[in-house]
PDB file of C-alpha atoms and ligand atoms in Angstrom:
ATOM      1  CA  MET A   1       9.722-171.755  58.867  1.00 91.00           C
ATOM      2  CA  ILE A   2       8.472-169.571  56.301  1.00 95.00           C
ATOM      3  CA  ILE A   3      10.085-166.527  55.536  1.00 96.00           C
ATOM      4  CA  VAL A   4       8.322-163.585  53.851  1.00 98.00           C
ATOM      5  CA  THR A   5      10.806-161.071  52.068  1.00 97.00           C
ATOM      6  CA  GLY A   6       8.831-157.528  51.728  1.00 98.00           C
ATOM      7  CA  GLY A   7       6.621-158.583  55.384  1.00 98.00           C
ATOM      8  CA  SER A   8       5.658-155.081  55.746  1.00 97.00           C
ATOM      9  CA  GLY A   9       4.478-154.128  52.044  1.00 96.00           C
ATOM     10  CA  GLN A  10       1.188-154.584  51.159  1.00 95.00           C
ATOM     11  CA  LEU A  11       1.264-158.479  49.399  1.00 97.00           C
ATOM     12  CA  GLY A  12       3.907-158.822  52.580  1.00 97.00           C
ATOM     13  CA  ARG A  13       1.751-158.289  55.165  1.00 97.00           C
ATOM     14  CA  VAL A  14      -1.488-160.119  53.463  1.00 98.00           C
ATOM     15  CA  CYS A  15       1.303-162.870  53.267  1.00 98.00           C
ATOM     16  CA  VAL A  16       2.445-163.133  56.915  1.00 98.00           C
ATOM     17  CA  PHE A  17      -0.559-162.897  58.678  1.00 98.00           C
ATOM     18  CA  ASP A  18      -2.493-165.370  56.293  1.00 98.00           C
ATOM     19  CA  LEU A  19       0.549-167.747  56.718  1.00 98.00           C
ATOM     20  CA  ILE A  20       0.312-166.838  60.523  1.00 97.00           C
ATOM     21  CA  GLU A  21      -3.743-167.817  60.760  1.00 98.00           C
ATOM     22  CA  HIS A  22      -2.623-171.370  58.435  1.00 97.00           C
ATOM     23  CA  GLY A  23      -0.333-172.651  61.305  1.00 96.00           C
ATOM     24  CA  TYR A  24       2.806-171.127  60.086  1.00 95.00           C
ATOM     25  CA  ASP A  25       5.720-170.276  61.685  1.00 94.00           C
ATOM     26  CA  VAL A  26       7.060-166.691  59.823  1.00 95.00           C
ATOM     27  CA  THR A  27      10.397-163.980  59.681  1.00 95.00           C
ATOM     28  CA  SER A  28       9.507-160.967  57.979  1.00 96.00           C
ATOM     29  CA  ILE A  29      12.782-159.306  56.339  1.00 96.00           C
ATOM     30  CA  ASP A  30      12.705-156.193  55.663  1.00 97.00           C
ATOM     31  CA  VAL A  31      13.543-152.525  55.610  1.00 97.00           C
ATOM     32  CA  THR A  32      10.859-151.370  57.343  1.00 96.00           C
ATOM     33  CA  PRO A  33       9.673-152.551  60.264  1.00 97.00           C
ATOM     34  CA  PRO A  34       6.402-154.097  60.906  1.00 96.00           C
ATOM     35  CA  THR A  35       3.565-152.421  61.990  1.00 94.00           C
ATOM     36  CA  ASP A  36       2.554-155.155  64.079  1.00 94.00           C
ATOM     37  CA  PRO A  37       4.757-155.507  66.931  1.00 92.00           C
ATOM     38  CA  GLY A  38       4.256-159.483  67.860  1.00 93.00           C
ATOM     39  CA  ILE A  39       5.232-160.492  64.147  1.00 96.00           C
ATOM     40  CA  ARG A  40       8.729-161.727  64.118  1.00 94.00           C
ATOM     41  CA  PHE A  41      10.811-159.367  62.117  1.00 94.00           C
ATOM     42  CA  SER A  42      15.127-159.118  60.394  1.00 94.00           C
ATOM     43  CA  ARG A  43      16.013-156.161  59.142  1.00 95.00           C
ATOM     44  CA  ALA A  44      18.257-156.071  56.454  1.00 96.00           C
ATOM     45  CA  ASP A  45      18.393-154.301  53.528  1.00 96.00           C
ATOM     46  CA  LEU A  46      18.538-157.974  50.273  1.00 96.00           C
ATOM     47  CA  THR A  47      20.391-155.399  47.922  1.00 95.00           C
ATOM     48  CA  ASP A  48      23.426-156.108  49.997  1.00 96.00           C
ATOM     49  CA  PHE A  49      24.387-159.054  50.447  1.00 96.00           C
ATOM     50  CA  GLY A  50      26.085-159.199  53.768  1.00 96.00           C
ATOM     51  CA  GLN A  51      22.744-158.121  55.194  1.00 96.00           C
ATOM     52  CA  ALA A  52      20.966-161.182  53.425  1.00 94.00           C
ATOM     53  CA  LYS A  53      23.441-163.282  54.405  1.00 92.00           C
ATOM     54  CA  ALA A  54      23.675-161.985  57.546  1.00 92.00           C
ATOM     55  CA  ALA A  55      19.443-162.283  57.929  1.00 90.00           C
ATOM     56  CA  LEU A  56      19.442-165.363  56.524  1.00 88.00           C
ATOM     57  CA  SER A  57      21.923-166.651  58.778  1.00 85.00           C
ATOM     58  CA  MET A  58      20.411-166.068  61.578  1.00 80.00           C
ATOM     59  CA  ILE A  59      17.262-166.872  61.266  1.00 78.00           C
ATOM     60  CA  ASP A  60      18.470-170.384  59.757  1.00 67.00           C
ATOM     61  CA  GLU A  61      20.630-170.498  63.219  1.00 70.00           C
ATOM     62  CA  ARG A  62      17.159-169.551  65.359  1.00 69.00           C
ATOM     63  CA  VAL A  63      15.264-172.185  63.264  1.00 71.00           C
ATOM     64  CA  GLU A  64      15.095-176.202  62.852  1.00 69.00           C
ATOM     65  CA  GLU A  65      14.658-175.767  59.166  1.00 83.00           C
ATOM     66  CA  VAL A  66      13.148-172.984  56.420  1.00 87.00           C
ATOM     67  CA  THR A  67      11.298-174.483  54.452  1.00 90.00           C
ATOM     68  CA  GLY A  68       9.724-171.810  51.980  1.00 94.00           C
ATOM     69  CA  VAL A  69      10.704-168.407  50.798  1.00 95.00           C
ATOM     70  CA  VAL A  70       8.089-165.779  49.768  1.00 98.00           C
ATOM     71  CA  GLN A  71       9.309-163.300  47.928  1.00 97.00           C
ATOM     72  CA  LEU A  72       8.153-159.600  47.689  1.00 97.00           C
ATOM     73  CA  ALA A  73      10.709-157.435  48.618  1.00 96.00           C
ATOM     74  CA  ALA A  74      10.356-155.135  45.936  1.00 92.00           C
ATOM     75  CA  TRP A  75      11.099-151.720  45.442  1.00 81.00           C
ATOM     76  CA  ARG A  76       8.078-149.158  46.131  1.00 69.00           C
ATOM     77  CA  LEU A  77       6.029-148.969  43.540  1.00 62.00           C
ATOM     78  CA  HIS A  78       3.041-147.219  45.143  1.00 59.00           C
ATOM     79  CA  THR A  79       2.326-145.705  48.250  1.00 56.00           C
ATOM     80  CA  LYS A  80       1.227-147.393  51.794  1.00 53.00           C
ATOM     81  CA  GLY A  81      -2.416-147.489  52.659  1.00 49.00           C
TER      82      GLY A  81
HETATM   83  N1  NAD B   1       0.697-155.218  45.580  1.00 77.71           N
HETATM   84  C1  NAD B   1       0.006-155.682  44.515  1.00 77.71           C
HETATM   85  O1  NAD B   1      -1.750-155.732  44.318  1.00 77.71           O
HETATM   86  C2  NAD B   1       0.509-156.578  43.538  1.00 77.71           C
HETATM   87  C3  NAD B   1      -0.248-156.953  42.311  1.00 77.71           C
HETATM   88  C4  NAD B   1       0.647-158.111  41.561  1.00 77.71           C
HETATM   89  C5  NAD B   1       2.170-157.418  41.604  1.00 77.71           C
HETATM   90  N2  NAD B   1       2.554-156.843  43.128  1.00 77.71           N
HETATM   91  C6  NAD B   1       4.017-157.818  42.931  1.00 77.71           C
HETATM   92  O2  NAD B   1       4.677-158.108  44.884  1.00 77.71           O
HETATM   93  C7  NAD B   1       5.162-156.921  44.699  1.00 77.71           C
HETATM   94  C8  NAD B   1       5.150-156.655  45.970  1.00 77.71           C
HETATM   95  O3  NAD B   1       4.294-155.745  46.263  1.00 77.71           O
HETATM   96  P1  NAD B   1       3.397-155.102  47.134  1.00 77.71           P
HETATM   97  O4  NAD B   1       2.436-153.890  46.514  1.00 77.71           O
HETATM   98  O5  NAD B   1       3.845-155.811  48.634  1.00 77.71           O
HETATM   99  O6  NAD B   1       4.687-154.123  47.563  1.00 77.71           O
HETATM  100  P2  NAD B   1       5.441-152.627  48.455  1.00 77.71           P
HETATM  101  O7  NAD B   1       6.396-151.794  48.330  1.00 77.71           O
HETATM  102  O8  NAD B   1       3.690-152.418  49.472  1.00 77.71           O
HETATM  103  O9  NAD B   1       5.967-153.558  49.300  1.00 77.71           O
HETATM  104  C9  NAD B   1       7.353-153.609  49.259  1.00 77.71           C
HETATM  105  C10 NAD B   1       7.771-154.454  50.968  1.00 77.71           C
HETATM  106  O10 NAD B   1       9.593-154.663  50.300  1.00 77.71           O
HETATM  107  C11 NAD B   1      10.847-153.667  51.231  1.00 77.71           C
HETATM  108  N3  NAD B   1      11.511-153.778  50.537  1.00 77.71           N
HETATM  109  C12 NAD B   1      11.736-152.915  49.500  1.00 77.71           C
HETATM  110  N4  NAD B   1      13.382-152.712  49.322  1.00 77.71           N
HETATM  111  C13 NAD B   1      13.626-153.916  49.681  1.00 77.71           C
HETATM  112  C14 NAD B   1      14.683-154.330  50.280  1.00 77.71           C
HETATM  113  N5  NAD B   1      16.300-153.687  49.695  1.00 77.71           N
HETATM  114  N6  NAD B   1      15.390-154.957  51.431  1.00 77.71           N
HETATM  115  C15 NAD B   1      14.433-154.792  51.833  1.00 77.71           C
HETATM  116  N7  NAD B   1      13.105-155.126  52.241  1.00 77.71           N
HETATM  117  C16 NAD B   1      12.256-153.909  50.669  1.00 77.71           C
HETATM  118  C17 NAD B   1       9.243-152.191  51.500  1.00 77.71           C
HETATM  119  O11 NAD B   1      10.169-151.621  53.102  1.00 77.71           O
HETATM  120  C18 NAD B   1       8.613-152.650  51.657  1.00 77.71           C
HETATM  121  O12 NAD B   1       7.824-153.019  52.665  1.00 77.71           O
HETATM  122  C19 NAD B   1       5.618-156.350  43.771  1.00 77.71           C
HETATM  123  O13 NAD B   1       6.994-157.272  42.557  1.00 77.71           O
HETATM  124  C20 NAD B   1       5.009-156.063  42.840  1.00 77.71           C
HETATM  125  O14 NAD B   1       4.897-155.715  41.778  1.00 77.71           O
HETATM  126  C21 NAD B   1       1.951-156.959  43.504  1.00 77.71           C
END
């Protein structure tokens, strides 16, 4: 399982789809839900330690092993296109 933070963002969406295309299980953690309902998703504000811990713990309980984290959550720098 690979976790992509900010998986609903511009770079995050591309990263999530690319990982899935290459056969990885992926979970996005973001404050914004993904536009594609097929993406596994946990909503959390990662600036909130409690929410971040809860989201990561829940993922850890559901899957055998988290093998990677791609950190792309970021303050919004531009309007989504
Ligand atoms: N887009 C590019 O071309 C590009 C190029 C180089 C580097 N980057 C870097 O990559 C990162 C992501 O860029 P992007 O263009 O995808 O940005 P984006 O604004 O499109 O996406 C950021 C995502 O992070 C989420 N997010 C913001 N605050 C959050 C929080 N507290 N908790 C959880 N999720 C949160 C947002 O909801 C959003 O979906 C940034 O650090 C940016 O500087 C982007």
